[in-house]
Coordinates of C-alpha atoms in Angstrom, one line a residue:
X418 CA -14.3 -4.8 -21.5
X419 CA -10.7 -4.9 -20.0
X420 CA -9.6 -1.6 -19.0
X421 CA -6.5 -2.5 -17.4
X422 CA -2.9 -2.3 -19.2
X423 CA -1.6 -6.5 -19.4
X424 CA 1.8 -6.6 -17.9
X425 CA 3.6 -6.3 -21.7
X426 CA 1.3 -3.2 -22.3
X427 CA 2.3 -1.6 -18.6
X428 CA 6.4 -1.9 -19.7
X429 CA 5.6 -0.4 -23.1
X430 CA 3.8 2.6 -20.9
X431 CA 6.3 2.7 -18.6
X432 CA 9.0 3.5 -21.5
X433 CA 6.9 5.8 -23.5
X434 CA 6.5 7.6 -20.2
X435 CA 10.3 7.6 -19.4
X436 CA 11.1 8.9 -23.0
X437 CA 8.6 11.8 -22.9
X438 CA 9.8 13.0 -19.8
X439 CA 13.4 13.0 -20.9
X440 CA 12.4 15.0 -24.3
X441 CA 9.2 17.3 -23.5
X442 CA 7.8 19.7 -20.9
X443 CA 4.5 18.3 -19.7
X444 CA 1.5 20.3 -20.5
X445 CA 0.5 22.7 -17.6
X446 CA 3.5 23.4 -16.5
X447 CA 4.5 27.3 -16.4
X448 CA 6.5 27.3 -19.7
X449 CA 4.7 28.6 -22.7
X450 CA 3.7 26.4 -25.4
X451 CA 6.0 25.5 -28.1
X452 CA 3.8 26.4 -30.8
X453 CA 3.2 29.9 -29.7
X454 CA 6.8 30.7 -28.9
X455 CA 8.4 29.3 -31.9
X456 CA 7.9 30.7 -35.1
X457 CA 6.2 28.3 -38.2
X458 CA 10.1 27.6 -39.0
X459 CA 11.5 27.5 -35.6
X460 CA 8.3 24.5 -34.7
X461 CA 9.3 22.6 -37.8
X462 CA 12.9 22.2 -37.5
X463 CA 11.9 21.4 -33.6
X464 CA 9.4 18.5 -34.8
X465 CA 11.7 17.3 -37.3
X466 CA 14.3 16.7 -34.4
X467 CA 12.1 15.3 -32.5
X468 CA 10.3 12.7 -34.7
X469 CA 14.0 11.7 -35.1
X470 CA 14.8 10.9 -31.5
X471 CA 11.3 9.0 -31.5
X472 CA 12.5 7.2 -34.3
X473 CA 15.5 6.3 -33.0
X474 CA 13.9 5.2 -29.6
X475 CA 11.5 3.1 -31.1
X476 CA 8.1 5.1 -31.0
X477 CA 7.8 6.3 -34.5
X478 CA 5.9 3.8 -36.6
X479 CA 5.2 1.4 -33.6
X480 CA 2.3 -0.3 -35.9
X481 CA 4.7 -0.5 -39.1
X482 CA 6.0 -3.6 -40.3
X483 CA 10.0 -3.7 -39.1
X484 CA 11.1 -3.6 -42.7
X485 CA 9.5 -0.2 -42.9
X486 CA 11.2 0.6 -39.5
X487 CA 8.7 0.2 -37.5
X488 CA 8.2 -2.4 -34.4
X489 CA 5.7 -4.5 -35.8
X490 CA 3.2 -3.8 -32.7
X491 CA -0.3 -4.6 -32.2
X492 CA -2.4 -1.0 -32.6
X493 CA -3.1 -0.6 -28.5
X494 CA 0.7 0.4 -28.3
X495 CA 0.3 3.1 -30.8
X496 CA -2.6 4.3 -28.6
X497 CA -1.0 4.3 -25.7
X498 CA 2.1 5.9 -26.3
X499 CA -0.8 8.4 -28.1
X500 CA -2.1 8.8 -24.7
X501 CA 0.8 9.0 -22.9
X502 CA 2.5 12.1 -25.5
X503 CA -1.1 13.7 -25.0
X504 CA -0.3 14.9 -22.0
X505 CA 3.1 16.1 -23.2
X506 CA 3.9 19.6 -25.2
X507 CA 5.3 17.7 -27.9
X508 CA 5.6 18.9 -31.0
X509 CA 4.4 16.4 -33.3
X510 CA 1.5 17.8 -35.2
X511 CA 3.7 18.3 -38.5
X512 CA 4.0 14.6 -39.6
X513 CA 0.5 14.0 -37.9
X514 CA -1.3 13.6 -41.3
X515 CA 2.0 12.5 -42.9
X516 CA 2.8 9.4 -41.0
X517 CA -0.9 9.2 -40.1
X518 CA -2.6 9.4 -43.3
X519 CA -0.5 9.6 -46.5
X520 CA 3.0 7.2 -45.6
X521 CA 0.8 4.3 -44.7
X522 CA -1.2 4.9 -48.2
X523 CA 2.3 4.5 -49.8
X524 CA 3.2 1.2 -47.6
X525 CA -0.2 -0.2 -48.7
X526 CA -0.2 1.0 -53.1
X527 CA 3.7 1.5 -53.3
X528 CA 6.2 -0.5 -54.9
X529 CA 9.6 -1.6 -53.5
X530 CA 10.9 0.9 -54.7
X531 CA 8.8 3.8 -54.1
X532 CA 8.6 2.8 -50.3
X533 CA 12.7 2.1 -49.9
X534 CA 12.5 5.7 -51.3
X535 CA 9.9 7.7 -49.2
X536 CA 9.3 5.6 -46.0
X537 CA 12.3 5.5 -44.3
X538 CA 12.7 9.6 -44.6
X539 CA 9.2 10.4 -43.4
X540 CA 9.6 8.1 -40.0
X541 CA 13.3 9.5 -39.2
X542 CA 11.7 13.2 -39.7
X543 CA 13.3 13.9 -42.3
X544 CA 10.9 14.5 -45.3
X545 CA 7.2 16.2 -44.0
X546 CA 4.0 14.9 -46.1
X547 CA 0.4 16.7 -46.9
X548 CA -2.7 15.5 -48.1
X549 CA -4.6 17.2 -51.3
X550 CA -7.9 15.8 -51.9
X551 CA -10.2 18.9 -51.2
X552 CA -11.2 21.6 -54.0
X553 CA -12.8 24.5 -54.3
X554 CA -16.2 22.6 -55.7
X555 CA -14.9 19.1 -54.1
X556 CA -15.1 19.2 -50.3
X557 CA -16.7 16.3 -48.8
X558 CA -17.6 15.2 -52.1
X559 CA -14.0 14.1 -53.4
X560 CA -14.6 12.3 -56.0
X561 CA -15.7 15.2 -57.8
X562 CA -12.4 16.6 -57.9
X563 CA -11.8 18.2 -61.3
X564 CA -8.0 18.7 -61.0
X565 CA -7.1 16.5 -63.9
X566 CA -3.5 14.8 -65.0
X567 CA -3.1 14.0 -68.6
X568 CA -0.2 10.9 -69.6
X569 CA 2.7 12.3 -71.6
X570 CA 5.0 10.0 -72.2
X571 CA 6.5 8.5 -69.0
X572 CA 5.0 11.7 -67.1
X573 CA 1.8 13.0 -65.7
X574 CA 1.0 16.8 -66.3
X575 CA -1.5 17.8 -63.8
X576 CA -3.1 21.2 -63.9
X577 CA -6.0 22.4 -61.2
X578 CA -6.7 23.5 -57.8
X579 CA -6.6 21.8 -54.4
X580 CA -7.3 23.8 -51.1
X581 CA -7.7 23.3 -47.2
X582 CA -4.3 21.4 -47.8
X583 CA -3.1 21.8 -44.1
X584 CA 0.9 22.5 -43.6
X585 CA 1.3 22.6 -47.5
X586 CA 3.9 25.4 -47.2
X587 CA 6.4 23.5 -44.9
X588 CA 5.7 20.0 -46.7
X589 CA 8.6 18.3 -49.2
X590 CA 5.8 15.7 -50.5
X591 CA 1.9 14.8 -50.9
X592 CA -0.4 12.7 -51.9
X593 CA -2.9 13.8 -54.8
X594 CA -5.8 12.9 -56.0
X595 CA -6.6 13.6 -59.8
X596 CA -8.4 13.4 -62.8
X597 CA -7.6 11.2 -65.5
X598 CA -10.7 9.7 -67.3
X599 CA -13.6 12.3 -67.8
X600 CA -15.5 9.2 -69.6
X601 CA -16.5 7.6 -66.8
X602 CA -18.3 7.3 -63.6
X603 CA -17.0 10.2 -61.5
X604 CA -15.8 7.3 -59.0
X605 CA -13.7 5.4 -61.5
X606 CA -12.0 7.8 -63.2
X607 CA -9.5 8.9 -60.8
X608 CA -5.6 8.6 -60.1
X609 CA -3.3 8.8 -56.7
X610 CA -0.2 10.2 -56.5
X611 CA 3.0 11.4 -55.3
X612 CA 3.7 14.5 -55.8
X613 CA 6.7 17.4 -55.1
X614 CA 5.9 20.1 -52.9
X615 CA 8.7 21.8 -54.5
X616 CA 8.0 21.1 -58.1
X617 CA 8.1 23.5 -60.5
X618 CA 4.4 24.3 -61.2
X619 CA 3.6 24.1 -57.8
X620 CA 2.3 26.9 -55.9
X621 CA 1.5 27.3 -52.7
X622 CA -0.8 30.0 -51.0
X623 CA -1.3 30.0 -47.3
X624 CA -5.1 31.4 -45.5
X625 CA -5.3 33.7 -43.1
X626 CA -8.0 31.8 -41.3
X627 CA -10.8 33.9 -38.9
X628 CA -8.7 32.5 -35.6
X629 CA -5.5 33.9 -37.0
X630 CA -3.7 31.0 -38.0
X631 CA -2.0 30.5 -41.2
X632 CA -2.0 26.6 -41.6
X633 CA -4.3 25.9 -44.3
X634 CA -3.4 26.8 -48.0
X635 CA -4.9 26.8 -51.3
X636 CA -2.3 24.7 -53.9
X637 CA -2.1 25.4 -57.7
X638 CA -1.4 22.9 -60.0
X639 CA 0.4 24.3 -63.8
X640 CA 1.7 22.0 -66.2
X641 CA 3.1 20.1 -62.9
X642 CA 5.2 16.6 -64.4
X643 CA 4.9 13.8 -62.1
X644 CA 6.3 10.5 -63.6
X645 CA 4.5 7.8 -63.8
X646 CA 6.4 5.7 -60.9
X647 CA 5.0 8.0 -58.6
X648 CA 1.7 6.5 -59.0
X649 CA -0.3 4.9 -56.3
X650 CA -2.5 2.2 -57.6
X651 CA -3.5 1.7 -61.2
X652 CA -4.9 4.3 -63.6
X653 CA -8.8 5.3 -62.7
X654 CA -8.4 2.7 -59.5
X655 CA -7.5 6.4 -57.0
X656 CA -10.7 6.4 -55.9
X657 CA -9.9 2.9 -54.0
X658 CA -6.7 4.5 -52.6
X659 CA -8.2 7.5 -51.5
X660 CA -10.8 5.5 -49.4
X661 CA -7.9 4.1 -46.9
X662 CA -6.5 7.4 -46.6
X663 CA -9.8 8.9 -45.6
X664 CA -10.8 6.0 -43.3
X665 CA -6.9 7.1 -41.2
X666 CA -8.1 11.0 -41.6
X667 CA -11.5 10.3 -40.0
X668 CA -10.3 8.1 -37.1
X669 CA -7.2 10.6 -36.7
X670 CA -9.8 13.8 -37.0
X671 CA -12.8 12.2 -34.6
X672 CA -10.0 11.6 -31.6
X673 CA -9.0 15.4 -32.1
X674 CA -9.0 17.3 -28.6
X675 CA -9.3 20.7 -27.4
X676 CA -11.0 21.8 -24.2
X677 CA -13.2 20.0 -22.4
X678 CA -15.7 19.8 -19.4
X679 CA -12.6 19.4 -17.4
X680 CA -11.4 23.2 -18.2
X681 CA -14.4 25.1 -18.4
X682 CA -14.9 23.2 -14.4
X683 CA -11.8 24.9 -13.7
X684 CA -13.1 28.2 -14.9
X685 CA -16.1 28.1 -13.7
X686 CA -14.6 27.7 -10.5
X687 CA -13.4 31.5 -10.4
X688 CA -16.0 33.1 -12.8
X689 CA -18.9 35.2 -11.4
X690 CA -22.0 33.7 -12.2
X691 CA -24.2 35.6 -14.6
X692 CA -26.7 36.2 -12.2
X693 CA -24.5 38.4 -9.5
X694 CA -24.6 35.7 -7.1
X695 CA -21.1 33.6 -6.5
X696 CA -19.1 31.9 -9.4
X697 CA -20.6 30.3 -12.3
X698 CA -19.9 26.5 -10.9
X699 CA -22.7 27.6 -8.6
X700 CA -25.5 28.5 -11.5
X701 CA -27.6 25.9 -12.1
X702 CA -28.3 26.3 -15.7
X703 CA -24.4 25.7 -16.0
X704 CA -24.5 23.2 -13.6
X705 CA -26.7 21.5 -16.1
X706 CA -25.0 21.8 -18.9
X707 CA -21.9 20.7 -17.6
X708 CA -23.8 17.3 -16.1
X709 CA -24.7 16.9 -20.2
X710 CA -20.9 17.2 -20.9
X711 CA -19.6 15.0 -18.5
X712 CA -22.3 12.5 -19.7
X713 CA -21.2 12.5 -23.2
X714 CA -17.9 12.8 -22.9
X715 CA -18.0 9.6 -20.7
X716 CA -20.5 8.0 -23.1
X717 CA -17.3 8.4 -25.8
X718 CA -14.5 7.6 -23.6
X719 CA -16.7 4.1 -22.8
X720 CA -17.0 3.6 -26.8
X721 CA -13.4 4.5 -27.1
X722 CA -12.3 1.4 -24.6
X723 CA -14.1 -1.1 -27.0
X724 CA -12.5 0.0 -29.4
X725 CA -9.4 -0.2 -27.2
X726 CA -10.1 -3.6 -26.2
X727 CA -10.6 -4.8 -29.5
X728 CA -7.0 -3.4 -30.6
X729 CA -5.7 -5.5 -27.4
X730 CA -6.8 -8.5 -28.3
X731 CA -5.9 -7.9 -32.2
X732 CA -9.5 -7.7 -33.1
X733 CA -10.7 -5.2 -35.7
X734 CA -12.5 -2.4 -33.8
X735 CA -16.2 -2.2 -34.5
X736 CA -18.1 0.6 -36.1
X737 CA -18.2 2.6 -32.7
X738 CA -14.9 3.9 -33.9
X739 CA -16.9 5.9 -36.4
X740 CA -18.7 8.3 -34.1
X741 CA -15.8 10.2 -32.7
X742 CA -15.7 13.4 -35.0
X743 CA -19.2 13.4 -35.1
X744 CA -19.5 13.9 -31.3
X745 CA -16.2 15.6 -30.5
X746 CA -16.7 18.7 -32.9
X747 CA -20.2 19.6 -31.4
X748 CA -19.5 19.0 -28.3
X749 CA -16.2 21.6 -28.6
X750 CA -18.3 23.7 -29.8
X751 CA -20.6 24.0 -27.7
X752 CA -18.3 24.2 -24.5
X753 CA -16.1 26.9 -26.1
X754 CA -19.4 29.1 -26.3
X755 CA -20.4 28.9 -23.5
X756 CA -17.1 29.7 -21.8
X757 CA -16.7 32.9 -24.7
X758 CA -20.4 33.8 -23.1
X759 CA -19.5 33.1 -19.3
X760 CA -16.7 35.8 -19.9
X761 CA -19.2 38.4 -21.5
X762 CA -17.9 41.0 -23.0
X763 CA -14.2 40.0 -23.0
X764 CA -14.6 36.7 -24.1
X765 CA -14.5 38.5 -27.9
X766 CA -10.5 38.9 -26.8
X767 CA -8.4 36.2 -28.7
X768 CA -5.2 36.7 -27.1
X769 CA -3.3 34.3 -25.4
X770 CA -1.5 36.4 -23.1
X771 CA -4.6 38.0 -22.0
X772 CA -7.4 35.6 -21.6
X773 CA -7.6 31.7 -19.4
X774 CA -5.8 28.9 -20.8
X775 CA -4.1 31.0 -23.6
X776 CA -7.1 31.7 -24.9
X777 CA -7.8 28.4 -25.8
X778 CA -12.1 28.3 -25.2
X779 CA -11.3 31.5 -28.6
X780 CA -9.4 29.4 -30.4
X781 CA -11.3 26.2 -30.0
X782 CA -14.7 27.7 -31.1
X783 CA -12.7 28.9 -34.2
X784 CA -11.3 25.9 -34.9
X785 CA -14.4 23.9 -33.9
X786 CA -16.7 24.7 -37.7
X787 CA -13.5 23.4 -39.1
X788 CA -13.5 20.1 -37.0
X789 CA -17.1 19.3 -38.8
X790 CA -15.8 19.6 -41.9
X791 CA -12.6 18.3 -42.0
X792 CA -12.5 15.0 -42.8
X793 CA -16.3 14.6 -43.8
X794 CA -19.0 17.3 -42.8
X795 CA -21.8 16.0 -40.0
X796 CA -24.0 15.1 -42.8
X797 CA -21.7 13.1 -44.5
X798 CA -20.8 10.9 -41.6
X799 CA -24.4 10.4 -40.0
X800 CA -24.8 8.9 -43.8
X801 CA -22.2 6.9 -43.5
X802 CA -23.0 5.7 -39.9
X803 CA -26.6 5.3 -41.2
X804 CA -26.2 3.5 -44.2
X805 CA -23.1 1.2 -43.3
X806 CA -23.6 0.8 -39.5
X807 CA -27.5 1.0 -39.5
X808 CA -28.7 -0.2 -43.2
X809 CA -30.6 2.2 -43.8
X810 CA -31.2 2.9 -47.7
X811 CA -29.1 4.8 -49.4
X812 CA -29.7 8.4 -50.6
X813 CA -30.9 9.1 -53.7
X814 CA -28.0 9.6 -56.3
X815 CA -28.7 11.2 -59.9
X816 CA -24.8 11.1 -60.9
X817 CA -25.1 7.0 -60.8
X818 CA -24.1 6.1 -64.4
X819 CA -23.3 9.2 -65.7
X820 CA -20.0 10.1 -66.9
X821 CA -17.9 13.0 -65.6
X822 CA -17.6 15.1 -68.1
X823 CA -21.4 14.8 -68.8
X824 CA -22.4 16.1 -64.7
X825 CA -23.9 19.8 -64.7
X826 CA -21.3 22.4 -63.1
X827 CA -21.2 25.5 -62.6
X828 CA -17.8 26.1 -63.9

């Protein structure tokens, strides 16, 4: 494995570097984070100007083909000007699972048409995309989603439920995936498409989530008319679409960050040590623990440079690329705990003003149950990894040959 930047790659750093530092604050520095002193709104219309300023220097869609308006680039550019914004307070995270996840479903199923239409908009920061796959009884299981869309004319009318659908109440468009033939196989009877965010029919209802936040919502679906040119793929063929969006939400979902052995060292550093004596870098059964951390988080980062190297060399990345979310969500969890415990009885305060890091061991052992489901739960991925990495056989599945309408439910 190469883990040095080639001389082409080292330029491309050096200007992703440059631009950041003219647009952003880095992280650490003294000024509060732009999420927390914004409001939702006040983020938004701050992301949207940003996303244009990276589009117009170059470092929106550096992957995309240039007739989309992007620079045609091999993927270890998009990952290290990733790396290089990491360390930035940029605020990016609206059009993360736009551009990320739904735009580049369009590229791949859309006509001219549709992608002269919708492309363009979404990589100058114009037009802000979600992603509605989940339902109440259709988590990691999506292709039992019963939300169904019946053909009237030149229209869809779609009626149901979708929910988890994150930034849904600041997004113009999404991408749905629906019911249209109850008569077969629960696989081959769905649909993709595009849908209005500010449709009539549509409405959209935010959660108040156990960490406080407000960015998931639940999305209702009555006697919403989609025409037919907003559909991705062919009728019954959605389940195919849906499988490259979900293979850009798991690689996007298993690089997610929050803090790591790197912060709870730094707060270890000043925090007595539950036994009275010194700080708690000095306790061995911490000591321990963090040794485990470093391990794995090393053992990840080396996994992550294959994959790295592969991009470098325009290879495909192998199945190591697989194991991220897996790893990363228990192992967030699992540091944030033990930094809540190491503050006793004031690590139950989730207030940023008041606790290290602006509170960020509370909010990442909120967020971290969340982590290992979105995207696939655990058990869904280990099967995947298992069956398609390892060949192992298959679980057992009773719905094989059935038709939809046919499966028990409990609705």
């Amino acid at each position: 494995m190469d883990f040095n930047d080639t001389p082409e790659e080292a330029k491309f750093r050096a200007e992703a570097r440059a631009f950041l530092e003219k647009n952003c604050s880095p992280k650490g520095s003294d000024k509060e984070r732009l999420s927390r002193r914004l409001s939702t709104e006040e983020y938004v219309k701050a992301a949207k100007a940003y996303q244009k300023k990276k589009a117009e220097a170059g470092f929106a869609g550096i992957t995309w083909a240039k007739e989309q308006g992007g620079r045609g680039l091999p993927p270890i550019y998009a990952v290290i000007f990733n790396q290089e914004e990491a360390k930035f307070d940029a605020p990016s995270q609206p059009f993360a699972i736009g551009l990320g996840m739904c735009v580049p479903t369009v590229i791949a199923f859309g006509d001219d048409a549709t992608k002269d239409r919708y492309v363009a908009k979404a990589l100058r920061g114009e037009e802000i995309w979600c992603q509605l796959f989940s339902e109440p009884g259709a988590g990691s299981d999506v292709a039992a989603s019963k939300t169904k869309a019946v053909r009237d004319g030149d229209d869809w009318v779609i009626n149901g439920q979708k929910v988890w659908t994150t930034g849904a109440h600041f997004c113009d468009f999404g991408i749905v995936l629906v019911r249209t033939n109850p008569d077969v196989e629960k696989h081959k009877g769905l649909t993709m498409f595009i849908v209005d965010m500010k449709a009539p029919g549509v409405e959209v209802r935010q959660i108040h989530q156990a960490s406080g936040g407000r960015e998931f919502n639940e999305v209702y679906f009555t006697d919403v008319r989609v025409p037919d040119k907003n559909r991705l793929g062919e009728p019954g063929m959605g389940w195919n679409v849906a499988l490259v969006t979900l293979m850009n939400e798991r690689l996007a979902v298993g690089g997610s960050t929050g803090p790591d052995y790197a912060e709870i060292l730094e707060l270890a550093r000043t925090m007595p040590s539950p036994t009275g004596q010194g700080t708690l870098v000095q306790d061995e059964a911490f000591r321990q623990k963090l040794a485990d951390w470093i391990v794995k988080a090393e053992g990840y980062k080396l996994s992550k440079f294959r994959t790295m190297t592969a991009l470098s060399r325009g290879q495909t990345p192998g199945p190591e690329s697989s194991i991220g979310k897996v790893i990363n969500a228990n192992h967030l969890m699992d540091i944030c705990n033990t930094a809540i415990e190491s503050m006793d009885h004031y690590g139950i305060i989730n207030d940023g003003d008041l606790m290290p890091m602006e509170a960020a061991f509370q909010q990442g052992y909120m967020w971290a149950p969340g982590l290992r489901i979105a995207g696939g739960t655990d058990e869904i991925l280990k099967n995947i990894i298992a069956e398609r990495v390892l060949g192992l056989p298959q679980d057992v599945r009773v719905d094989k040959g059935v038709a939809f309408k046919d499966l028990p439910s409990g609705r």
